[in-house]
mmCIF file of C-alpha atoms and ligand atoms in Angstrom:
data_model
loop_
_atom_site.group_PDB
_atom_site.id
_atom_site.type_symbol
_atom_site.label_atom_id
_atom_site.label_comp_id
_atom_site.label_asym_id
_atom_site.label_seq_id
_atom_site.Cartn_x
_atom_site.Cartn_y
_atom_site.Cartn_z
ATOM 1 C CA MET A 1 87.041 104.365 84.765
ATOM 2 C CA GLN A 2 87.042 106.984 87.405
ATOM 3 C CA ILE A 3 90.652 108.036 88.651
ATOM 4 C CA LYS A 4 91.801 110.927 90.776
ATOM 5 C CA PRO A 5 93.672 113.604 88.855
ATOM 6 C CA PHE A 6 97.527 113.265 88.914
ATOM 7 C CA GLY A 7 98.460 116.322 91.239
ATOM 8 C CA VAL A 8 102.074 116.620 90.339
ATOM 9 C CA GLU A 9 101.553 116.104 86.557
ATOM 10 C CA MET A 10 98.673 118.634 86.478
ATOM 11 C CA TRP A 11 100.930 121.223 88.145
ATOM 12 C CA MET A 12 103.831 120.494 85.867
ATOM 13 C CA ASN A 13 101.582 120.678 82.776
ATOM 14 C CA GLU A 14 100.154 124.101 83.789
ATOM 15 C CA PHE A 15 103.298 125.863 84.593
ATOM 16 C CA GLU A 16 106.466 124.131 83.148
ATOM 17 C CA THR A 17 106.475 125.945 79.863
ATOM 18 C CA ARG A 18 105.559 129.336 81.535
ATOM 19 C CA CYS A 19 108.291 129.650 84.152
ATOM 20 C CA GLU A 20 111.604 131.200 83.742
ATOM 21 C CA LEU A 21 113.667 128.912 85.977
ATOM 22 C CA ASN A 22 112.269 125.327 86.352
ATOM 23 C CA LEU A 23 113.290 123.855 89.707
ATOM 24 C CA ALA A 24 110.221 121.504 89.676
ATOM 25 C CA GLU A 25 111.836 119.142 87.075
ATOM 26 C CA THR A 26 112.839 115.666 88.281
ATOM 27 C CA CYS A 27 114.963 114.578 85.334
ATOM 28 C CA VAL A 28 118.890 114.966 85.357
ATOM 29 C CA ASP A 29 119.193 117.906 82.921
ATOM 30 C CA SER A 30 118.196 116.333 79.679
ATOM 31 C CA MET A 31 120.870 115.716 77.059
ATOM 32 C CA THR A 32 120.675 116.577 73.331
ATOM 33 C CA LEU A 33 120.776 114.012 70.689
ATOM 34 C CA GLY A 34 124.196 115.441 69.699
ATOM 35 C CA GLU A 35 125.475 114.921 73.201
ATOM 36 C CA LEU A 36 124.486 111.423 73.311
ATOM 37 C CA LEU A 37 126.002 110.601 69.822
ATOM 38 C CA ASP A 38 129.207 112.262 70.893
ATOM 39 C CA MET A 39 129.473 110.234 73.979
ATOM 40 C CA ALA A 40 128.923 107.096 71.853
ATOM 41 C CA GLY A 41 131.258 108.143 69.149
ATOM 42 C CA GLN A 42 128.336 107.927 66.729
ATOM 43 C CA ARG A 43 127.966 111.473 65.434
ATOM 44 C CA ALA A 44 129.470 110.738 62.124
ATOM 45 C CA THR A 45 128.017 107.297 61.570
ATOM 46 C CA VAL A 46 124.491 107.206 63.151
ATOM 47 C CA LEU A 47 122.751 107.610 59.848
ATOM 48 C CA ASP A 48 124.362 104.422 58.555
ATOM 49 C CA ALA A 49 122.392 102.662 61.323
ATOM 50 C CA LEU A 50 119.145 104.776 60.976
ATOM 51 C CA LEU A 51 118.769 104.931 57.267
ATOM 52 C CA PRO A 52 118.230 101.247 56.497
ATOM 53 C CA MET A 53 115.897 101.004 59.520
ATOM 54 C CA ARG A 54 112.423 99.899 58.499
ATOM 55 C CA LEU A 55 109.867 102.191 60.459
ATOM 56 C CA GLY A 56 107.554 99.327 61.364
ATOM 57 C CA TYR A 57 106.614 98.267 64.783
ATOM 58 C CA GLY A 58 109.925 96.696 65.314
ATOM 59 C CA ASP A 59 110.493 94.074 68.016
ATOM 60 C CA ILE A 60 107.288 93.954 69.954
ATOM 61 C CA GLU A 61 108.724 93.461 73.434
ATOM 62 C CA GLY A 62 111.851 95.702 72.705
ATOM 63 C CA SER A 63 114.847 94.836 70.707
ATOM 64 C CA ALA A 64 117.139 92.010 71.866
ATOM 65 C CA ARG A 65 120.038 94.571 72.040
ATOM 66 C CA LEU A 66 118.081 96.796 74.259
ATOM 67 C CA ARG A 67 116.805 94.150 76.564
ATOM 68 C CA ASP A 68 120.312 92.773 76.975
ATOM 69 C CA ALA A 69 121.485 96.276 77.880
ATOM 70 C CA VAL A 70 118.658 96.540 80.412
ATOM 71 C CA ALA A 71 119.398 93.056 81.875
ATOM 72 C CA ALA A 72 123.021 94.136 82.407
ATOM 73 C CA LEU A 73 121.878 96.714 84.908
ATOM 74 C CA TYR A 74 120.796 93.914 87.391
ATOM 75 C CA ALA A 75 122.658 91.141 89.113
ATOM 76 C CA LYS A 76 120.442 88.313 88.225
ATOM 77 C CA GLN A 77 118.292 89.222 85.080
ATOM 78 C CA ALA A 78 118.262 87.922 81.675
ATOM 79 C CA ARG A 79 116.764 89.225 78.325
ATOM 80 C CA GLU A 80 113.515 87.311 79.071
ATOM 81 C CA ASN A 81 112.919 89.124 82.344
ATOM 82 C CA VAL A 82 112.925 92.484 80.568
ATOM 83 C CA LEU A 83 109.770 94.034 78.891
ATOM 84 C CA VAL A 84 110.213 97.440 77.300
ATOM 85 C CA CYS A 85 107.387 99.985 77.843
ATOM 86 C CA HIS A 86 106.345 103.448 77.174
ATOM 87 C CA GLY A 87 108.362 105.128 79.846
ATOM 88 C CA THR A 88 108.486 104.162 83.532
ATOM 89 C CA ILE A 89 104.976 105.655 83.784
ATOM 90 C CA GLY A 90 103.813 102.969 81.235
ATOM 91 C CA ALA A 91 105.695 100.336 83.090
ATOM 92 C CA ASN A 92 104.162 101.213 86.435
ATOM 93 C CA ALA A 93 100.698 101.464 84.870
ATOM 94 C CA LEU A 94 101.017 97.975 83.258
ATOM 95 C CA VAL A 95 102.166 96.296 86.637
ATOM 96 C CA HIS A 96 99.259 97.673 88.474
ATOM 97 C CA GLN A 97 96.726 96.669 85.713
ATOM 98 C CA ALA A 98 98.123 93.118 85.549
ATOM 99 C CA LEU A 99 98.402 92.434 89.190
ATOM 100 C CA VAL A 100 95.566 94.319 90.901
ATOM 101 C CA SER A 101 91.863 93.507 90.935
ATOM 102 C CA ARG A 102 88.802 94.891 92.555
ATOM 103 C CA GLY A 103 88.819 94.266 96.319
ATOM 104 C CA ASP A 104 92.580 93.389 96.499
ATOM 105 C CA HIS A 105 94.635 94.773 99.412
ATOM 106 C CA VAL A 106 97.454 97.116 98.300
ATOM 107 C CA ILE A 107 99.981 98.896 100.410
ATOM 108 C CA ALA A 108 101.751 101.994 98.987
ATOM 109 C CA VAL A 109 104.227 104.274 100.576
ATOM 110 C CA VAL A 110 103.375 107.950 100.636
ATOM 111 C CA PRO A 111 104.856 110.337 99.425
ATOM 112 C CA THR A 112 105.650 108.725 96.161
ATOM 113 C CA TYR A 113 104.559 108.984 92.471
ATOM 114 C CA GLN A 114 100.807 109.038 92.569
ATOM 115 C CA GLN A 115 100.293 106.220 90.075
ATOM 116 C CA HIS A 116 101.189 103.767 92.936
ATOM 117 C CA TYR A 117 98.014 104.585 94.944
ATOM 118 C CA SER A 118 95.676 106.257 92.601
ATOM 119 C CA ILE A 119 95.756 103.409 89.947
ATOM 120 C CA PRO A 120 94.936 100.603 92.334
ATOM 121 C CA GLU A 121 92.412 102.730 93.992
ATOM 122 C CA SER A 122 90.755 103.320 90.702
ATOM 123 C CA ILE A 123 90.686 99.641 90.055
ATOM 124 C CA GLY A 124 88.687 99.248 93.199
ATOM 125 C CA ALA A 125 91.453 97.870 95.292
ATOM 126 C CA GLU A 126 91.568 98.681 99.044
ATOM 127 C CA VAL A 127 94.671 100.780 99.244
ATOM 128 C CA GLU A 128 96.450 101.400 102.598
ATOM 129 C CA LEU A 129 99.136 104.124 102.703
ATOM 130 C CA LEU A 130 102.365 103.714 104.628
ATOM 131 C CA ARG A 131 103.625 107.125 105.488
ATOM 132 C CA LEU A 132 107.180 108.000 105.138
ATOM 133 C CA ARG A 133 108.052 110.335 108.004
ATOM 134 C CA GLU A 134 110.547 112.997 108.561
ATOM 135 C CA GLU A 135 111.544 111.599 111.950
ATOM 136 C CA HIS A 136 112.512 108.307 110.306
ATOM 137 C CA SER A 137 114.418 110.150 107.588
ATOM 138 C CA PHE A 138 111.518 109.312 105.177
ATOM 139 C CA LEU A 139 112.317 105.661 105.374
ATOM 140 C CA PRO A 140 109.502 103.155 105.857
ATOM 141 C CA ASP A 141 108.627 102.034 109.319
ATOM 142 C CA LEU A 142 108.866 98.329 108.969
ATOM 143 C CA ALA A 143 106.942 97.536 112.194
ATOM 144 C CA ALA A 144 104.112 99.546 110.725
ATOM 145 C CA LEU A 145 104.345 97.732 107.390
ATOM 146 C CA LYS A 146 104.250 94.381 109.172
ATOM 147 C CA ALA A 147 101.144 95.396 111.089
ATOM 148 C CA MET A 148 99.491 96.397 107.794
ATOM 149 C CA LEU A 149 100.136 93.079 106.081
ATOM 150 C CA ARG A 150 97.332 90.567 105.502
ATOM 151 C CA PRO A 151 97.351 86.988 104.314
ATOM 152 C CA THR A 152 95.477 88.522 101.307
ATOM 153 C CA THR A 153 97.825 91.517 100.658
ATOM 154 C CA LYS A 154 98.386 91.381 96.875
ATOM 155 C CA LEU A 155 100.822 94.153 96.358
ATOM 156 C CA ILE A 156 103.346 96.429 98.167
ATOM 157 C CA ALA A 157 104.274 99.492 96.100
ATOM 158 C CA ILE A 158 107.441 101.171 97.059
ATOM 159 C CA ASN A 159 109.919 103.614 95.309
ATOM 160 C CA ASN A 160 113.723 103.576 95.643
ATOM 161 C CA PRO A 161 115.236 106.024 95.534
ATOM 162 C CA ASN A 162 112.223 107.980 96.682
ATOM 163 C CA ASN A 163 110.668 110.919 94.808
ATOM 164 C CA PRO A 164 110.226 113.445 96.434
ATOM 165 C CA THR A 165 112.284 113.024 99.441
ATOM 166 C CA GLY A 166 115.592 111.548 97.944
ATOM 167 C CA SER A 167 115.597 108.858 100.790
ATOM 168 C CA LEU A 168 117.305 105.616 99.927
ATOM 169 C CA MET A 169 116.617 102.190 101.286
ATOM 170 C CA ASP A 170 119.744 100.102 101.401
ATOM 171 C CA GLN A 171 119.925 96.383 100.372
ATOM 172 C CA ALA A 172 119.347 95.239 104.003
ATOM 173 C CA MET A 173 116.128 97.234 104.324
ATOM 174 C CA LEU A 174 114.943 95.978 100.860
ATOM 175 C CA SER A 175 115.752 92.422 101.804
ATOM 176 C CA GLU A 176 113.762 92.924 105.104
ATOM 177 C CA ILE A 177 110.743 94.198 103.195
ATOM 178 C CA ALA A 178 111.054 91.278 100.773
ATOM 179 C CA GLY A 179 111.102 88.982 103.865
ATOM 180 C CA LEU A 180 107.841 90.443 105.158
ATOM 181 C CA ALA A 181 106.322 90.164 101.655
ATOM 182 C CA ARG A 182 107.331 86.562 101.439
ATOM 183 C CA GLY A 183 105.478 85.837 104.659
ATOM 184 C CA VAL A 184 102.211 86.648 103.025
ATOM 185 C CA GLY A 185 103.040 85.898 99.381
ATOM 186 C CA ALA A 186 102.695 89.484 98.250
ATOM 187 C CA TRP A 187 104.302 91.018 95.208
ATOM 188 C CA ILE A 188 106.530 93.985 95.599
ATOM 189 C CA LEU A 189 106.607 96.628 92.800
ATOM 190 C CA CYS A 190 109.674 98.771 93.429
ATOM 191 C CA ASP A 191 109.761 101.902 91.201
ATOM 192 C CA GLU A 192 113.477 102.348 90.570
ATOM 193 C CA VAL A 193 113.358 105.135 88.010
ATOM 194 C CA TYR A 194 115.991 107.091 90.029
ATOM 195 C CA ARG A 195 118.263 104.174 90.371
ATOM 196 C CA GLY A 196 121.831 105.211 89.402
ATOM 197 C CA THR A 197 121.628 108.547 91.040
ATOM 198 C CA ASP A 198 122.953 107.698 94.532
ATOM 199 C CA GLN A 199 125.381 110.441 95.854
ATOM 200 C CA THR A 200 128.149 107.998 96.508
ATOM 201 C CA GLY A 201 129.978 105.149 94.726
ATOM 202 C CA ASP A 202 128.692 103.970 91.297
ATOM 203 C CA GLY A 203 125.308 105.505 92.023
ATOM 204 C CA TYR A 204 123.530 102.109 92.138
ATOM 205 C CA THR A 205 121.719 100.430 95.071
ATOM 206 C CA ALA A 206 120.525 96.815 94.809
ATOM 207 C CA SER A 207 117.257 96.186 92.839
ATOM 208 C CA MET A 208 114.156 94.571 94.284
ATOM 209 C CA ALA A 209 113.994 92.286 91.282
ATOM 210 C CA ASP A 210 117.241 90.753 92.241
ATOM 211 C CA LEU A 211 116.321 90.325 95.815
ATOM 212 C CA TYR A 212 112.911 88.751 95.775
ATOM 213 C CA GLU A 213 111.275 86.006 93.771
ATOM 214 C CA GLN A 214 108.086 88.109 93.607
ATOM 215 C CA GLY A 215 110.010 91.322 93.125
ATOM 216 C CA ILE A 216 109.166 93.689 90.185
ATOM 217 C CA SER A 217 111.316 96.575 89.309
ATOM 218 C CA THR A 218 110.461 99.385 87.035
ATOM 219 C CA ALA A 219 112.842 102.035 85.551
ATOM 220 C CA GLY A 220 113.486 103.957 82.481
ATOM 221 C CA MET A 221 115.687 106.368 80.512
ATOM 222 C CA SER A 222 114.361 109.645 81.986
ATOM 223 C CA LYS A 223 116.268 110.396 85.193
ATOM 224 C CA ALA A 224 119.785 108.937 85.667
ATOM 225 C CA TYR A 225 120.098 108.405 81.876
ATOM 226 C CA SER A 226 119.031 112.005 81.218
ATOM 227 C CA LEU A 227 116.860 110.928 78.062
ATOM 228 C CA ALA A 228 113.288 111.626 79.019
ATOM 229 C CA GLY A 229 112.364 112.422 75.516
ATOM 230 C CA LEU A 230 112.956 108.855 74.442
ATOM 231 C CA ARG A 231 109.836 107.910 76.498
ATOM 232 C CA LEU A 232 111.373 104.505 77.210
ATOM 233 C CA GLY A 233 111.164 102.383 80.320
ATOM 234 C CA TRP A 234 110.918 98.799 81.325
ATOM 235 C CA ILE A 235 109.596 96.182 83.761
ATOM 236 C CA VAL A 236 112.023 93.647 85.158
ATOM 237 C CA ALA A 237 110.207 90.698 86.588
ATOM 238 C CA PRO A 238 109.810 86.848 86.720
ATOM 239 C CA LYS A 239 108.556 85.768 83.267
ATOM 240 C CA PRO A 240 105.045 84.723 84.213
ATOM 241 C CA MET A 241 104.545 88.273 85.603
ATOM 242 C CA LEU A 242 105.737 89.817 82.316
ATOM 243 C CA GLU A 243 103.390 87.267 80.436
ATOM 244 C CA ALA A 244 100.352 88.793 82.483
ATOM 245 C CA ALA A 245 101.565 92.390 81.697
ATOM 246 C CA MET A 246 101.839 91.405 77.984
ATOM 247 C CA ILE A 247 98.028 90.723 77.967
ATOM 248 C CA HIS A 248 97.417 94.309 78.820
ATOM 249 C CA ARG A 249 100.254 95.733 76.834
ATOM 250 C CA ASP A 250 98.849 94.314 73.675
ATOM 251 C CA TYR A 251 95.904 96.656 74.212
ATOM 252 C CA ASN A 252 97.829 99.807 74.971
ATOM 253 C CA THR A 253 101.293 99.713 73.695
ATOM 254 C CA ILE A 254 101.967 97.245 70.872
ATOM 255 C CA SER A 255 105.749 98.362 70.850
ATOM 256 C CA VAL A 256 107.904 101.374 71.531
ATOM 257 C CA GLY A 257 109.347 103.585 68.758
ATOM 258 C CA CYS A 258 112.172 101.688 67.070
ATOM 259 C CA ILE A 259 114.429 104.873 67.021
ATOM 260 C CA ASP A 260 113.807 105.340 70.681
ATOM 261 C CA ASP A 261 114.776 101.646 71.275
ATOM 262 C CA TYR A 262 117.801 102.185 69.129
ATOM 263 C CA LEU A 263 118.985 105.275 71.122
ATOM 264 C CA ALA A 264 118.133 103.862 74.635
ATOM 265 C CA ALA A 265 120.373 100.860 73.775
ATOM 266 C CA LEU A 266 123.158 103.156 72.676
ATOM 267 C CA ALA A 267 122.882 105.190 75.831
ATOM 268 C CA LEU A 268 122.897 102.016 78.110
ATOM 269 C CA GLU A 269 125.919 100.696 76.255
ATOM 270 C CA ASN A 270 127.753 103.906 77.016
ATOM 271 C CA ARG A 271 126.391 104.115 80.450
ATOM 272 C CA ASP A 272 129.642 105.055 82.200
ATOM 273 C CA LYS A 273 129.967 108.282 80.248
ATOM 274 C CA VAL A 274 126.209 109.073 80.698
ATOM 275 C CA LEU A 275 126.420 108.533 84.380
ATOM 276 C CA THR A 276 129.626 110.502 84.846
ATOM 277 C CA ARG A 277 127.726 113.494 83.412
ATOM 278 C CA ALA A 278 124.682 112.820 85.581
ATOM 279 C CA HIS A 279 126.807 112.334 88.776
ATOM 280 C CA ARG A 280 128.670 115.509 88.238
ATOM 281 C CA ILE A 281 125.332 117.361 88.009
ATOM 282 C CA THR A 282 123.581 115.590 90.902
ATOM 283 C CA ARG A 283 126.476 115.736 93.190
ATOM 284 C CA ASP A 284 127.705 119.292 92.517
ATOM 285 C CA ASN A 285 124.175 120.544 92.614
ATOM 286 C CA LEU A 286 123.135 118.866 95.968
ATOM 287 C CA GLY A 287 126.349 120.447 97.421
ATOM 288 C CA ILE A 288 125.059 123.919 96.279
ATOM 289 C CA LEU A 289 121.647 123.186 97.576
ATOM 290 C CA ALA A 290 122.811 122.011 100.892
ATOM 291 C CA GLY A 291 124.798 125.198 101.281
ATOM 292 C CA TRP A 292 121.749 127.194 100.486
ATOM 293 C CA VAL A 293 119.485 125.304 102.860
ATOM 294 C CA GLU A 294 122.048 125.945 105.636
ATOM 295 C CA GLY A 295 121.832 129.617 105.167
ATOM 296 C CA GLU A 296 117.977 129.862 104.932
ATOM 297 C CA LYS A 297 116.400 130.142 108.364
ATOM 298 C CA ARG A 298 112.858 129.461 107.104
ATOM 299 C CA ILE A 299 113.919 126.273 105.350
ATOM 300 C CA GLY A 300 114.434 122.710 106.698
ATOM 301 C CA TRP A 301 114.956 119.367 105.144
ATOM 302 C CA VAL A 302 116.232 115.837 105.426
ATOM 303 C CA LYS A 303 119.214 115.854 102.964
ATOM 304 C CA PRO A 304 118.672 113.394 100.069
ATOM 305 C CA LYS A 305 120.986 110.437 99.778
ATOM 306 C CA SER A 306 119.946 109.823 96.086
ATOM 307 C CA GLY A 307 117.570 110.918 93.306
ATOM 308 C CA THR A 308 117.131 114.338 91.900
ATOM 309 C CA THR A 309 114.613 116.026 94.358
ATOM 310 C CA ALA A 310 114.343 117.198 97.884
ATOM 311 C CA LEU A 311 111.487 118.001 100.160
ATOM 312 C CA LEU A 312 111.867 121.431 101.775
ATOM 313 C CA LYS A 313 109.860 122.289 104.781
ATOM 314 C CA TYR A 314 109.137 125.995 105.086
ATOM 315 C CA ASP A 315 108.282 128.113 108.002
ATOM 316 C CA LEU A 316 105.714 130.593 106.434
ATOM 317 C CA PRO A 317 101.840 130.921 107.125
ATOM 318 C CA MET A 318 100.764 129.949 103.682
ATOM 319 C CA THR A 319 99.631 126.880 101.834
ATOM 320 C CA SER A 320 102.316 125.192 99.631
ATOM 321 C CA ARG A 321 100.292 126.133 96.464
ATOM 322 C CA ASP A 322 100.156 129.682 97.472
ATOM 323 C CA PHE A 323 103.879 129.618 98.238
ATOM 324 C CA CYS A 324 104.586 128.238 94.689
ATOM 325 C CA LEU A 325 102.185 130.481 92.881
ATOM 326 C CA ALA A 326 103.616 133.564 94.693
ATOM 327 C CA LEU A 327 107.133 132.491 93.883
ATOM 328 C CA LEU A 328 106.246 131.895 90.223
ATOM 329 C CA GLU A 329 104.495 135.270 89.851
ATOM 330 C CA GLN A 330 107.162 137.285 91.659
ATOM 331 C CA GLU A 331 110.280 135.607 90.714
ATOM 332 C CA GLY A 332 109.530 133.279 87.730
ATOM 333 C CA VAL A 333 110.825 130.415 89.715
ATOM 334 C CA MET A 334 108.892 127.048 89.556
ATOM 335 C CA LEU A 335 108.800 124.582 92.416
ATOM 336 C CA CYS A 336 106.358 121.835 93.085
ATOM 337 C CA PRO A 337 103.797 122.240 95.989
ATOM 338 C CA GLY A 338 103.849 119.549 98.637
ATOM 339 C CA SER A 339 100.004 119.524 98.381
ATOM 340 C CA ALA A 340 100.246 117.802 94.928
ATOM 341 C CA MET A 341 101.875 114.838 96.655
ATOM 342 C CA ASP A 342 99.943 114.843 100.012
ATOM 343 C CA MET A 343 102.758 116.759 101.815
ATOM 344 C CA GLU A 344 101.256 120.041 102.694
ATOM 345 C CA GLY A 345 103.757 122.399 104.368
ATOM 346 C CA THR A 346 106.513 121.338 102.029
ATOM 347 C CA VAL A 347 107.699 122.244 98.536
ATOM 348 C CA ARG A 348 109.626 119.829 96.229
ATOM 349 C CA ILE A 349 112.776 121.183 94.586
ATOM 350 C CA GLY A 350 114.379 119.286 91.598
ATOM 351 C CA TYR A 351 118.075 120.075 91.830
ATOM 352 C CA ALA A 352 119.469 118.225 88.795
ATOM 353 C CA CYS A 353 118.852 120.958 86.326
ATOM 354 C CA GLY A 354 121.783 122.941 84.811
ATOM 355 C CA THR A 355 124.006 124.303 87.727
ATOM 356 C CA GLU A 356 123.349 127.819 86.646
ATOM 357 C CA VAL A 357 119.652 127.477 86.585
ATOM 358 C CA LEU A 358 119.818 126.115 90.154
ATOM 359 C CA GLU A 359 122.044 128.937 91.341
ATOM 360 C CA GLN A 360 119.927 131.662 89.862
ATOM 361 C CA GLY A 361 116.848 129.938 91.067
ATOM 362 C CA LEU A 362 117.950 129.641 94.591
ATOM 363 C CA ALA A 363 119.051 133.305 94.681
ATOM 364 C CA ARG A 364 115.524 134.410 93.502
ATOM 365 C CA ILE A 365 113.889 132.071 96.183
ATOM 366 C CA SER A 366 116.113 133.829 98.810
ATOM 367 C CA ARG A 367 114.934 137.182 97.599
ATOM 368 C CA PHE A 368 111.355 135.902 97.851
ATOM 369 C CA LEU A 369 111.928 134.616 101.370
ATOM 370 C CA ALA A 370 113.679 137.850 102.331
ATOM 371 C CA ARG A 371 110.591 139.860 101.399
ATOM 372 C CA LYS A 372 108.666 137.741 103.893
ATOM 373 C CA GLY A 373 110.864 139.310 106.763
ATOM 374 C CA ASN A 374 113.270 137.549 109.148
ATOM 375 C CA ARG A 375 112.029 135.194 111.656
HETATM 376 C C1 PLP B 401 108.836 107.822 90.960
HETATM 377 C C2 PLP B 401 108.642 108.053 89.436
HETATM 378 N N1 PLP B 401 108.158 106.969 88.669
HETATM 379 C C3 PLP B 401 107.928 107.221 87.317
HETATM 380 C C4 PLP B 401 108.034 108.399 86.794
HETATM 381 C C5 PLP B 401 107.850 108.536 85.177
HETATM 382 O O1 PLP B 401 109.069 108.404 84.568
HETATM 383 P P1 PLP B 401 109.163 108.288 83.004
HETATM 384 O O2 PLP B 401 109.542 109.551 82.486
HETATM 385 O O3 PLP B 401 110.345 107.213 82.753
HETATM 386 O O4 PLP B 401 107.906 107.712 82.460
HETATM 387 C C6 PLP B 401 108.472 109.495 87.400
HETATM 388 C C7 PLP B 401 108.731 110.769 86.861
HETATM 389 O O5 PLP B 401 108.775 111.776 87.451
HETATM 390 C C8 PLP B 401 108.771 109.231 88.822
HETATM 391 O O6 PLP B 401 109.135 110.333 89.446
#
């Protein structure tokens, strides 16, 4: 099967272990196992749970304990609506494989995680891109979406909160999109891996799976829950959709690791503490980033409302890849070039790293920009 190379992941693979300060990362600064166990009050007792664990395939669809903890993140979902997968990346891939066939009409927002347009394209679908534009604060233009819809549209793939822009569709907008999809009987896949990181309130915005009878939400442990190393995600959807996904999952997953499943359940059961830490990082750090953007004449943005990333527009006569390579070489700081996500003229910054890393990284970027001279 032919598929386009995954721009962002290739960039990350090439440089993330070679930079000094990683401001390209999209996870909330990952926790250690010790931090998680301390939050859960299990440091002294965890082996009592782990030692008797048989390291077989475990519960094929995910443990009941984990699926209940995931269902509790949603307003209207039960255990039977949750299918545990290998990361959100595995969850997304399964949804596309299960729903999309050659010749289907698929609409995907751009920019977003490349899976959402390159996988359906590789299957042979007709993929139309709905551009998120700066002048609309990187929110979808619903009139444009309406004009794109056909009676045969199979799937609309959206991403809320959005990577890379940090834009956030509220419940009213999600419901409007559901209404449009309902009109043509299309499925909506909403990649919600950043759900829980809103800058205000408890961090959560409504989930598409709760708003639409053909709504599918994917998410996982990597971002808000700060545990990317568990490689654990899920699909939340109506049961028949999960049954269709299971047919493919039997070929490429079997089950996730049972220790990962156990630790994910522990983290979600202690979600308040995990999120208190995550919100401290995302909210303090966005404040720092906002102050920096304000003072940098060559940098512009739409300030994120959620997520862990921001798209920075720069006023320099160079491609985003050259910008990022020069910054890496001269200052050891890693950003992600907009070209890797079809947004030339911009760079993506991940600001949910440790606060010191962010501060040092921004100071070095300022030094780099200063060498380019004042405007
Ligand atoms: C929008 C989006 N979806 C999915 C993923 C993959 O997440 P996971 O680590 O849970 O597989 C990412 C990772 O950056 C992402 O940004």
